Amino acid sequence: MSLLDYFKTSKASSASLAKERLQILVAHERSSRNQPSYLPQLQKELLEVIRKYINVEQDAISVNFEQNDTQETLELNIVLPDHQPKHPN
Amino acid sequence: MARIIVVTSGKGGVGKTTTSAAIAMGLAKRGHKTAVIDFDVGLRNLDLIMGCERRVVYDFVNVINGEATLNQALIRDKNCNQLYILPASQTRDKDALSQEGVGKILDELKKDFKYIVCDSPAGIEKGAHLAMYFADDAFIVTNPEVSSVRDSDRMLGILSSKSRRAEQNEEPIKEYLLLSRYSPDRVKLGEMLSVDDVQEILSLHLLGVIPESKSVLNASNSGMPVILDEKSDAGQAYADIVARYLGENRPHRFIDDKQGLFGKLFGRK
């Protein structure tokens, strides 16, 4: 890339870069907005319990809360490691 | 029926007080009896922008505490007899405003006024919360800039969950976008988020665009709401905003690059 191209692209894209970053951020913040406030704590404690028995990574668990007019859904996802170590006891 | 308008943004310095002063004056000038309230307790400034700083005797907190009546605290505007200002207190007591006290004052104002404009402080603390809590309409003042847009979205979340209308399951607050400090030429160069970008991100009804303008500083320097500067672009933008809010159909004049001499000379409808 020539020097000229560098200036051209960086100049033209700062607003579109801002838009892209904002779209991602706002979508993320909106999705977490309607979640109950206990969710992070719940996730942390669930992880602790699971780790007593299975050696999973910090990010192996995801807790999603969804809400529509008629019902609320709490979805819990745990990704188990490929080779499950034996039960500690 | 009186309507309570909150002018809010989350972020500071985007033009909330300028906007509150301008739209309150605009509504009053059109014959609607209007009160404008400064909710920024401890950092009073609406009085300066309205040019009545030397006439403040009693304030919002005095009325809440029963140290003065509402009529004693309300300052009649020197340019428009339909407009009254309720200044904020300069106390450093963070808990000077109570939900009950604010509710009572607003109920009293509603009997006498058509529009009550609540100038919110920046942030999401108590003052900002109380400014929006009783609102019927929210004017979200946003600059075409990442932190302002993000904070506006955050305010939208708060409006839809923490307001009286939300708590009592009433019809939600009507939300309007006011995009201020807009520079069409910088948008054209790709240096600034466009109106469409901001609307796409926030999905809000656009009430108007206020162009970046020297007239805003001139107005605050002299303590005259910028809407009174009828020749200025920002003044005209606010006049359009008031008209649109009242249901008139006005084309947006300040979204595109300079309209050229013709547009400038004959732009006013």
mmCIF file of C-alpha atoms in Angstrom:
data_model
loop_
_atom_site.group_PDB
_atom_site.id
_atom_site.type_symbol
_atom_site.label_atom_id
_atom_site.label_comp_id
_atom_site.label_asym_id
_atom_site.label_seq_id
_atom_site.Cartn_x
_atom_site.Cartn_y
_atom_site.Cartn_z
ATOM 1 C CA MET A 1 0.000 0.000 0.000
ATOM 2 C CA SER A 2 1.398 3.352 -0.967
ATOM 3 C CA LEU A 3 1.573 6.268 1.416
ATOM 4 C CA LEU A 4 -1.173 8.010 -0.516
ATOM 5 C CA ASP A 5 -3.517 5.046 -0.100
ATOM 6 C CA TYR A 6 -2.833 5.037 3.593
ATOM 7 C CA PHE A 7 -3.978 8.612 3.981
ATOM 8 C CA LYS A 8 -6.961 8.080 1.732
ATOM 9 C CA THR A 9 -8.352 5.085 3.552
ATOM 10 C CA SER A 10 -7.710 6.294 7.067
ATOM 11 C CA LYS A 11 -9.353 9.599 6.313
ATOM 12 C CA ALA A 12 -12.438 8.224 4.664
ATOM 13 C CA SER A 13 -13.114 5.604 7.290
ATOM 14 C CA SER A 14 -13.059 7.301 10.653
ATOM 15 C CA ALA A 15 -16.818 7.899 10.724
ATOM 16 C CA SER A 16 -17.591 4.419 9.433
ATOM 17 C CA LEU A 17 -15.210 2.960 11.983
ATOM 18 C CA ALA A 18 -17.065 4.872 14.689
ATOM 19 C CA LYS A 19 -20.371 3.543 13.423
ATOM 20 C CA GLU A 20 -19.142 -0.038 13.316
ATOM 21 C CA ARG A 21 -17.721 0.129 16.839
ATOM 22 C CA LEU A 22 -20.891 1.711 18.170
ATOM 23 C CA GLN A 23 -23.174 -0.832 16.523
ATOM 24 C CA ILE A 24 -21.321 -3.707 18.149
ATOM 25 C CA LEU A 25 -21.099 -2.001 21.528
ATOM 26 C CA VAL A 26 -24.703 -0.826 21.636
ATOM 27 C CA ALA A 27 -26.018 -4.239 20.604
ATOM 28 C CA HIS A 28 -23.970 -5.853 23.357
ATOM 29 C CA GLU A 29 -25.045 -3.364 25.997
ATOM 30 C CA ARG A 30 -28.693 -3.615 25.011
ATOM 31 C CA SER A 31 -28.680 -7.378 25.291
ATOM 32 C CA SER A 32 -27.310 -7.228 28.807
ATOM 33 C CA ARG A 33 -29.642 -4.383 29.796
ATOM 34 C CA ASN A 34 -32.751 -6.449 30.354
ATOM 35 C CA GLN A 35 -31.000 -9.165 32.241
ATOM 36 C CA PRO A 36 -31.683 -9.575 35.915
ATOM 37 C CA SER A 37 -28.960 -8.134 38.104
ATOM 38 C CA TYR A 38 -28.196 -11.490 39.731
ATOM 39 C CA LEU A 39 -27.015 -13.036 36.479
ATOM 40 C CA PRO A 40 -23.245 -12.399 36.798
ATOM 41 C CA GLN A 41 -23.275 -13.751 40.360
ATOM 42 C CA LEU A 42 -25.297 -16.787 39.284
ATOM 43 C CA GLN A 43 -22.836 -17.457 36.493
ATOM 44 C CA LYS A 44 -19.899 -17.205 38.884
ATOM 45 C CA GLU A 45 -21.394 -19.545 41.436
ATOM 46 C CA LEU A 46 -22.496 -22.087 38.848
ATOM 47 C CA LEU A 47 -18.986 -22.120 37.478
ATOM 48 C CA GLU A 48 -17.600 -22.791 40.949
ATOM 49 C CA VAL A 49 -19.945 -25.715 41.451
ATOM 50 C CA ILE A 50 -19.214 -27.228 38.080
ATOM 51 C CA ARG A 51 -15.498 -26.885 38.580
ATOM 52 C CA LYS A 52 -15.719 -28.993 41.705
ATOM 53 C CA TYR A 53 -16.500 -31.919 39.445
ATOM 54 C CA ILE A 54 -15.277 -31.071 35.984
ATOM 55 C CA ASN A 55 -12.222 -29.140 34.971
ATOM 56 C CA VAL A 56 -13.704 -26.545 32.655
ATOM 57 C CA GLU A 57 -12.323 -23.238 31.479
ATOM 58 C CA GLN A 58 -13.509 -19.893 32.844
ATOM 59 C CA ASP A 59 -15.358 -19.129 29.637
ATOM 60 C CA ALA A 60 -16.802 -22.607 29.170
ATOM 61 C CA ILE A 61 -20.057 -21.540 30.702
ATOM 62 C CA SER A 62 -22.587 -19.081 29.383
ATOM 63 C CA VAL A 63 -25.809 -17.999 30.975
ATOM 64 C CA ASN A 64 -28.391 -16.306 28.817
ATOM 65 C CA PHE A 65 -31.570 -14.725 29.903
ATOM 66 C CA GLU A 66 -34.274 -14.118 27.360
ATOM 67 C CA GLN A 67 -37.610 -12.554 27.744
ATOM 68 C CA ASN A 68 -40.629 -12.286 25.524
ATOM 69 C CA ASP A 69 -44.244 -11.435 26.150
ATOM 70 C CA THR A 70 -45.252 -14.767 27.535
ATOM 71 C CA GLN A 71 -42.183 -16.281 29.138
ATOM 72 C CA GLU A 72 -38.715 -15.854 30.522
ATOM 73 C CA THR A 73 -36.019 -18.323 29.596
ATOM 74 C CA LEU A 74 -32.825 -18.951 31.453
ATOM 75 C CA GLU A 75 -30.426 -20.812 29.221
ATOM 76 C CA LEU A 76 -27.329 -22.425 30.630
ATOM 77 C CA ASN A 77 -24.593 -23.672 28.338
ATOM 78 C CA ILE A 78 -21.552 -25.574 29.478
ATOM 79 C CA VAL A 79 -18.875 -26.655 27.061
ATOM 80 C CA LEU A 80 -17.200 -29.773 28.355
ATOM 81 C CA PRO A 81 -13.539 -30.401 27.615
ATOM 82 C CA ASP A 82 -12.704 -33.072 25.024
ATOM 83 C CA HIS A 83 -11.053 -35.422 27.469
ATOM 84 C CA GLN A 84 -13.039 -35.413 30.599
ATOM 85 C CA PRO A 85 -10.765 -35.947 33.572
ATOM 86 C CA LYS A 86 -11.964 -38.488 36.054
ATOM 87 C CA HIS A 87 -14.152 -37.512 38.917
ATOM 88 C CA PRO A 88 -11.856 -36.079 41.639
ATOM 89 C CA ASN A 89 -13.153 -38.509 44.243
ATOM 90 C CA MET B 1 -53.183 18.639 29.751
ATOM 91 C CA ALA B 2 -49.688 19.681 30.768
ATOM 92 C CA ARG B 3 -46.724 17.794 29.357
ATOM 93 C CA ILE B 4 -43.422 17.243 31.072
ATOM 94 C CA ILE B 5 -40.397 17.220 28.778
ATOM 95 C CA VAL B 6 -37.013 16.048 30.001
ATOM 96 C CA VAL B 7 -33.912 17.217 28.160
ATOM 97 C CA THR B 8 -31.301 14.582 28.802
ATOM 98 C CA SER B 9 -28.179 12.957 27.343
ATOM 99 C CA GLY B 10 -26.118 11.094 29.907
ATOM 100 C CA LYS B 11 -22.965 12.768 28.694
ATOM 101 C CA GLY B 12 -22.072 16.292 29.756
ATOM 102 C CA GLY B 13 -21.351 19.221 27.476
ATOM 103 C CA VAL B 14 -23.541 18.141 24.586
ATOM 104 C CA GLY B 15 -25.991 21.046 24.834
ATOM 105 C CA LYS B 16 -28.717 20.074 27.314
ATOM 106 C CA THR B 17 -29.013 23.472 28.970
ATOM 107 C CA THR B 18 -28.730 25.316 25.652
ATOM 108 C CA THR B 19 -31.501 23.070 24.339
ATOM 109 C CA SER B 20 -33.696 23.422 27.435
ATOM 110 C CA ALA B 21 -33.434 27.209 27.284
ATOM 111 C CA ALA B 22 -34.122 27.296 23.549
ATOM 112 C CA ILE B 23 -37.109 24.977 23.444
ATOM 113 C CA ALA B 24 -38.679 26.434 26.575
ATOM 114 C CA MET B 25 -38.405 29.889 25.021
ATOM 115 C CA GLY B 26 -39.685 28.556 21.696
ATOM 116 C CA LEU B 27 -42.763 26.977 23.273
ATOM 117 C CA ALA B 28 -43.467 30.091 25.350
ATOM 118 C CA LYS B 29 -43.032 32.385 22.353
ATOM 119 C CA ARG B 30 -45.722 30.403 20.600
ATOM 120 C CA GLY B 31 -48.071 31.274 23.421
ATOM 121 C CA HIS B 32 -47.828 28.145 25.552
ATOM 122 C CA LYS B 33 -47.245 28.887 29.192
ATOM 123 C CA THR B 34 -43.991 27.117 29.949
ATOM 124 C CA ALA B 35 -41.814 26.491 32.990
ATOM 125 C CA VAL B 36 -38.209 25.402 32.717
ATOM 126 C CA ILE B 37 -36.575 23.730 35.717
ATOM 127 C CA ASP B 38 -32.880 23.326 36.421
ATOM 128 C CA PHE B 39 -32.278 19.898 38.003
ATOM 129 C CA ASP B 40 -28.529 20.342 38.283
ATOM 130 C CA VAL B 41 -28.400 20.874 42.030
ATOM 131 C CA GLY B 42 -25.026 22.230 43.099
ATOM 132 C CA LEU B 43 -24.093 23.274 39.557
ATOM 133 C CA ARG B 44 -26.813 25.742 38.660
ATOM 134 C CA ASN B 45 -26.383 27.181 35.164
ATOM 135 C CA LEU B 46 -29.726 27.475 33.437
ATOM 136 C CA ASP B 47 -30.153 30.896 35.094
ATOM 137 C CA LEU B 48 -27.008 32.117 33.323
ATOM 138 C CA ILE B 49 -28.101 30.806 29.936
ATOM 139 C CA MET B 50 -31.515 32.417 30.426
ATOM 140 C CA GLY B 51 -29.936 35.662 31.634
ATOM 141 C CA CYS B 52 -31.747 35.777 34.972
ATOM 142 C CA GLU B 53 -28.856 34.917 37.306
ATOM 143 C CA ARG B 54 -29.170 38.168 39.219
ATOM 144 C CA ARG B 55 -32.846 37.664 39.906
ATOM 145 C CA VAL B 56 -32.526 34.339 41.715
ATOM 146 C CA VAL B 57 -33.847 34.662 45.261
ATOM 147 C CA TYR B 58 -35.344 31.270 46.034
ATOM 148 C CA ASP B 59 -34.671 27.972 44.316
ATOM 149 C CA PHE B 60 -36.027 24.486 43.683
ATOM 150 C CA VAL B 61 -34.783 23.098 47.015
ATOM 151 C CA ASN B 62 -36.247 26.027 48.976
ATOM 152 C CA VAL B 63 -39.646 25.144 47.533
ATOM 153 C CA ILE B 64 -39.258 21.433 48.292
ATOM 154 C CA ASN B 65 -38.307 22.268 51.875
ATOM 155 C CA GLY B 66 -41.229 24.660 52.264
ATOM 156 C CA GLU B 67 -38.944 27.671 52.758
ATOM 157 C CA ALA B 68 -40.554 29.462 49.829
ATOM 158 C CA THR B 69 -43.678 29.080 47.738
ATOM 159 C CA LEU B 70 -43.479 28.039 44.125
ATOM 160 C CA ASN B 71 -44.614 31.496 43.043
ATOM 161 C CA GLN B 72 -41.844 33.110 45.040
ATOM 162 C CA ALA B 73 -39.205 30.915 43.415
ATOM 163 C CA LEU B 74 -40.407 31.084 39.807
ATOM 164 C CA ILE B 75 -38.675 33.826 37.817
ATOM 165 C CA ARG B 76 -40.613 35.362 34.979
ATOM 166 C CA ASP B 77 -38.494 35.628 31.846
ATOM 167 C CA LYS B 78 -37.597 39.139 30.757
ATOM 168 C CA ASN B 79 -38.210 38.426 27.062
ATOM 169 C CA CYS B 80 -41.397 36.435 27.252
ATOM 170 C CA ASN B 81 -44.141 36.673 29.827
ATOM 171 C CA GLN B 82 -45.299 33.121 29.146
ATOM 172 C CA LEU B 83 -41.990 31.682 30.367
ATOM 173 C CA TYR B 84 -40.891 31.001 33.937
ATOM 174 C CA ILE B 85 -37.618 29.652 35.277
ATOM 175 C CA LEU B 86 -37.173 27.574 38.407
ATOM 176 C CA PRO B 87 -33.476 27.711 39.296
ATOM 177 C CA ALA B 88 -31.522 24.881 40.888
ATOM 178 C CA SER B 89 -30.135 25.195 44.351
ATOM 179 C CA GLN B 90 -26.413 25.660 44.834
ATOM 180 C CA THR B 91 -26.400 23.404 47.884
ATOM 181 C CA ARG B 92 -23.815 20.662 48.046
ATOM 182 C CA ASP B 93 -26.268 18.320 49.710
ATOM 183 C CA LYS B 94 -26.706 15.477 47.244
ATOM 184 C CA ASP B 95 -30.012 14.423 48.731
ATOM 185 C CA ALA B 96 -31.620 17.849 48.545
ATOM 186 C CA LEU B 97 -34.052 16.594 45.891
ATOM 187 C CA SER B 98 -36.516 13.892 46.814
ATOM 188 C CA GLN B 99 -38.820 12.013 44.494
ATOM 189 C CA GLU B 100 -41.788 12.999 46.596
ATOM 190 C CA GLY B 101 -40.785 16.664 46.694
ATOM 191 C CA VAL B 102 -40.178 16.837 42.950
ATOM 192 C CA GLY B 103 -43.458 15.055 42.252
ATOM 193 C CA LYS B 104 -45.366 17.522 44.366
ATOM 194 C CA ILE B 105 -43.846 20.558 42.638
ATOM 195 C CA LEU B 106 -44.497 19.094 39.201
ATOM 196 C CA ASP B 107 -48.127 18.396 40.126
ATOM 197 C CA GLU B 108 -48.522 21.976 41.219
ATOM 198 C CA LEU B 109 -46.901 23.295 38.034
ATOM 199 C CA LYS B 110 -49.112 21.073 35.897
ATOM 200 C CA LYS B 111 -52.199 22.971 37.060
ATOM 201 C CA ASP B 112 -50.902 26.217 35.666
ATOM 202 C CA PHE B 113 -48.485 25.413 32.842
ATOM 203 C CA LYS B 114 -48.838 23.774 29.443
ATOM 204 C CA TYR B 115 -45.240 22.592 29.180
ATOM 205 C CA ILE B 116 -42.710 21.858 31.895
ATOM 206 C CA VAL B 117 -39.162 21.479 30.616
ATOM 207 C CA CYS B 118 -36.777 19.614 32.930
ATOM 208 C CA ASP B 119 -33.118 20.379 32.280
ATOM 209 C CA SER B 120 -31.297 17.249 33.423
ATOM 210 C CA PRO B 121 -27.782 17.249 34.819
ATOM 211 C CA ALA B 122 -25.187 15.017 33.150
ATOM 212 C CA GLY B 123 -24.614 11.541 34.487
ATOM 213 C CA ILE B 124 -27.085 9.007 35.847
ATOM 214 C CA GLU B 125 -27.132 10.100 39.465
ATOM 215 C CA LYS B 126 -30.103 11.281 41.481
ATOM 216 C CA GLY B 127 -30.606 14.648 39.757
ATOM 217 C CA ALA B 128 -30.670 13.035 36.322
ATOM 218 C CA HIS B 129 -32.937 10.292 37.587
ATOM 219 C CA LEU B 130 -35.455 12.731 39.065
ATOM 220 C CA ALA B 131 -35.366 14.966 35.984
ATOM 221 C CA MET B 132 -36.566 12.100 33.801
ATOM 222 C CA TYR B 133 -38.687 10.169 36.293
ATOM 223 C CA PHE B 134 -41.969 12.055 35.778
ATOM 224 C CA ALA B 135 -41.459 12.859 32.074
ATOM 225 C CA ASP B 136 -43.983 12.375 29.292
ATOM 226 C CA ASP B 137 -41.522 13.217 26.527
ATOM 227 C CA ALA B 138 -37.747 12.925 26.410
ATOM 228 C CA PHE B 139 -35.486 15.005 24.216
ATOM 229 C CA ILE B 140 -32.234 13.082 23.879
ATOM 230 C CA VAL B 141 -29.489 15.539 23.020
ATOM 231 C CA THR B 142 -26.681 13.740 21.221
ATOM 232 C CA ASN B 143 -23.479 14.840 19.529
ATOM 233 C CA PRO B 144 -22.319 12.871 16.487
ATOM 234 C CA GLU B 145 -19.514 11.358 18.492
ATOM 235 C CA VAL B 146 -18.998 7.853 19.914
ATOM 236 C CA SER B 147 -19.156 8.551 23.647
ATOM 237 C CA SER B 148 -22.231 10.733 23.330
ATOM 238 C CA VAL B 149 -24.093 8.164 21.231
ATOM 239 C CA ARG B 150 -23.243 5.392 23.658
ATOM 240 C CA ASP B 151 -24.373 7.433 26.661
ATOM 241 C CA SER B 152 -27.596 8.355 24.876
ATOM 242 C CA ASP B 153 -28.350 4.688 24.382
ATOM 243 C CA ARG B 154 -27.689 4.114 28.052
ATOM 244 C CA MET B 155 -30.163 6.881 28.906
ATOM 245 C CA LEU B 156 -32.746 5.242 26.644
ATOM 246 C CA GLY B 157 -32.398 2.088 28.702
ATOM 247 C CA ILE B 158 -32.939 4.044 31.903
ATOM 248 C CA LEU B 159 -35.937 5.916 30.473
ATOM 249 C CA SER B 160 -37.592 2.660 29.516
ATOM 250 C CA SER B 161 -37.069 0.960 32.865
ATOM 251 C CA LYS B 162 -36.697 3.505 35.666
ATOM 252 C CA SER B 163 -39.293 6.150 34.852
ATOM 253 C CA ARG B 164 -42.691 6.562 36.469
ATOM 254 C CA ARG B 165 -44.402 5.558 33.234
ATOM 255 C CA ALA B 166 -42.301 2.396 33.070
ATOM 256 C CA GLU B 167 -42.864 1.527 36.709
ATOM 257 C CA GLN B 168 -46.605 2.011 36.484
ATOM 258 C CA ASN B 169 -46.914 0.219 33.150
ATOM 259 C CA GLU B 170 -48.268 3.281 31.415
ATOM 260 C CA GLU B 171 -47.649 4.253 27.831
ATOM 261 C CA PRO B 172 -43.854 4.702 27.571
ATOM 262 C CA ILE B 173 -42.121 8.076 27.442
ATOM 263 C CA LYS B 174 -41.994 9.458 23.896
ATOM 264 C CA GLU B 175 -38.349 9.729 22.918
ATOM 265 C CA TYR B 176 -36.956 12.194 20.405
ATOM 266 C CA LEU B 177 -33.445 12.632 19.046
ATOM 267 C CA LEU B 178 -31.877 16.091 18.858
ATOM 268 C CA LEU B 179 -28.529 15.855 17.135
ATOM 269 C CA SER B 180 -26.435 18.857 18.063
ATOM 270 C CA ARG B 181 -23.054 20.289 17.052
ATOM 271 C CA TYR B 182 -23.495 18.807 13.602
ATOM 272 C CA SER B 183 -21.069 19.673 10.806
ATOM 273 C CA PRO B 184 -22.392 18.586 7.407
ATOM 274 C CA ASP B 185 -19.054 19.313 5.746
ATOM 275 C CA ARG B 186 -17.213 16.995 8.150
ATOM 276 C CA VAL B 187 -19.848 14.316 7.590
ATOM 277 C CA LYS B 188 -19.231 14.653 3.882
ATOM 278 C CA LEU B 189 -15.514 14.097 4.444
ATOM 279 C CA GLY B 190 -16.232 10.949 6.423
ATOM 280 C CA GLU B 191 -14.924 12.497 9.629
ATOM 281 C CA MET B 192 -18.193 12.606 11.514
ATOM 282 C CA LEU B 193 -21.094 10.235 12.077
ATOM 283 C CA SER B 194 -24.033 11.225 9.900
ATOM 284 C CA VAL B 195 -27.631 11.734 11.061
ATOM 285 C CA ASP B 196 -28.501 8.434 9.392
ATOM 286 C CA ASP B 197 -25.691 6.647 11.229
ATOM 287 C CA VAL B 198 -26.820 7.929 14.608
ATOM 288 C CA GLN B 199 -30.468 7.190 13.874
ATOM 289 C CA GLU B 200 -29.612 3.702 12.728
ATOM 290 C CA ILE B 201 -27.730 3.025 15.953
ATOM 291 C CA LEU B 202 -30.232 4.584 18.348
ATOM 292 C CA SER B 203 -33.438 4.015 16.304
ATOM 293 C CA LEU B 204 -34.997 7.224 17.539
ATOM 294 C CA HIS B 205 -37.384 9.649 15.932
ATOM 295 C CA LEU B 206 -35.346 12.643 14.760
ATOM 296 C CA LEU B 207 -36.789 15.919 15.967
ATOM 297 C CA GLY B 208 -34.005 18.019 14.510
ATOM 298 C CA VAL B 209 -30.366 18.658 13.800
ATOM 299 C CA ILE B 210 -28.646 21.660 15.352
ATOM 300 C CA PRO B 211 -25.592 22.672 13.365
ATOM 301 C CA GLU B 212 -22.292 23.535 15.027
ATOM 302 C CA SER B 213 -22.668 27.273 15.291
ATOM 303 C CA LYS B 214 -20.914 30.315 16.674
ATOM 304 C CA SER B 215 -24.282 31.722 17.637
ATOM 305 C CA VAL B 216 -24.597 29.255 20.536
ATOM 306 C CA LEU B 217 -21.620 30.720 22.405
ATOM 307 C CA ASN B 218 -22.758 34.232 21.546
ATOM 308 C CA ALA B 219 -26.148 33.445 22.990
ATOM 309 C CA SER B 220 -24.816 32.053 26.249
ATOM 310 C CA ASN B 221 -22.354 34.936 26.541
ATOM 311 C CA SER B 222 -25.253 37.352 26.504
ATOM 312 C CA GLY B 223 -27.768 35.263 28.448
ATOM 313 C CA MET B 224 -30.278 35.084 25.600
ATOM 314 C CA PRO B 225 -31.530 31.658 24.520
ATOM 315 C CA VAL B 226 -30.180 31.053 21.013
ATOM 316 C CA ILE B 227 -33.687 30.620 19.588
ATOM 317 C CA LEU B 228 -34.135 34.395 20.009
ATOM 318 C CA ASP B 229 -31.322 34.890 17.486
ATOM 319 C CA GLU B 230 -33.675 34.317 14.593
ATOM 320 C CA LYS B 231 -31.057 34.972 11.962
ATOM 321 C CA SER B 232 -28.708 32.288 13.257
ATOM 322 C CA ASP B 233 -28.680 28.741 11.933
ATOM 323 C CA ALA B 234 -28.868 27.246 15.444
ATOM 324 C CA GLY B 235 -31.739 29.562 16.356
ATOM 325 C CA GLN B 236 -33.649 28.509 13.256
ATOM 326 C CA ALA B 237 -32.868 24.860 13.927
ATOM 327 C CA TYR B 238 -34.421 25.148 17.388
ATOM 328 C CA ALA B 239 -37.436 27.011 16.002
ATOM 329 C CA ASP B 240 -37.960 24.108 13.585
ATOM 330 C CA ILE B 241 -37.595 21.620 16.430
ATOM 331 C CA VAL B 242 -40.276 23.365 18.472
ATOM 332 C CA ALA B 243 -42.568 23.490 15.448
ATOM 333 C CA ARG B 244 -42.068 19.790 14.725
ATOM 334 C CA TYR B 245 -42.674 18.908 18.334
ATOM 335 C CA LEU B 246 -45.961 20.798 18.128
ATOM 336 C CA GLY B 247 -46.918 18.701 15.126
ATOM 337 C CA GLU B 248 -45.939 20.908 12.221
ATOM 338 C CA ASN B 249 -44.258 19.430 9.214
ATOM 339 C CA ARG B 250 -40.961 21.215 8.609
ATOM 340 C CA PRO B 251 -38.270 19.960 6.252
ATOM 341 C CA HIS B 252 -34.844 19.455 7.800
ATOM 342 C CA ARG B 253 -32.649 22.367 6.765
ATOM 343 C CA PHE B 254 -29.352 21.692 8.454
ATOM 344 C CA ILE B 255 -28.516 18.124 7.488
ATOM 345 C CA ASP B 256 -26.939 18.862 4.132
ATOM 346 C CA ASP B 257 -23.922 20.916 3.379
ATOM 347 C CA LYS B 258 -24.298 24.693 3.189
ATOM 348 C CA GLN B 259 -27.361 25.460 1.153
ATOM 349 C CA GLY B 260 -25.654 28.158 -0.860
ATOM 350 C CA LEU B 261 -26.510 31.819 -0.866
ATOM 351 C CA PHE B 262 -30.026 31.316 -2.134
ATOM 352 C CA GLY B 263 -30.890 28.829 0.564
ATOM 353 C CA LYS B 264 -29.361 31.045 3.197
ATOM 354 C CA LEU B 265 -31.302 34.092 2.123
ATOM 355 C CA PHE B 266 -34.634 32.391 1.597
ATOM 356 C CA GLY B 267 -34.230 29.378 3.826
ATOM 357 C CA ARG B 268 -36.775 30.484 6.391
ATOM 358 C CA LYS B 269 -40.229 29.240 5.717
#
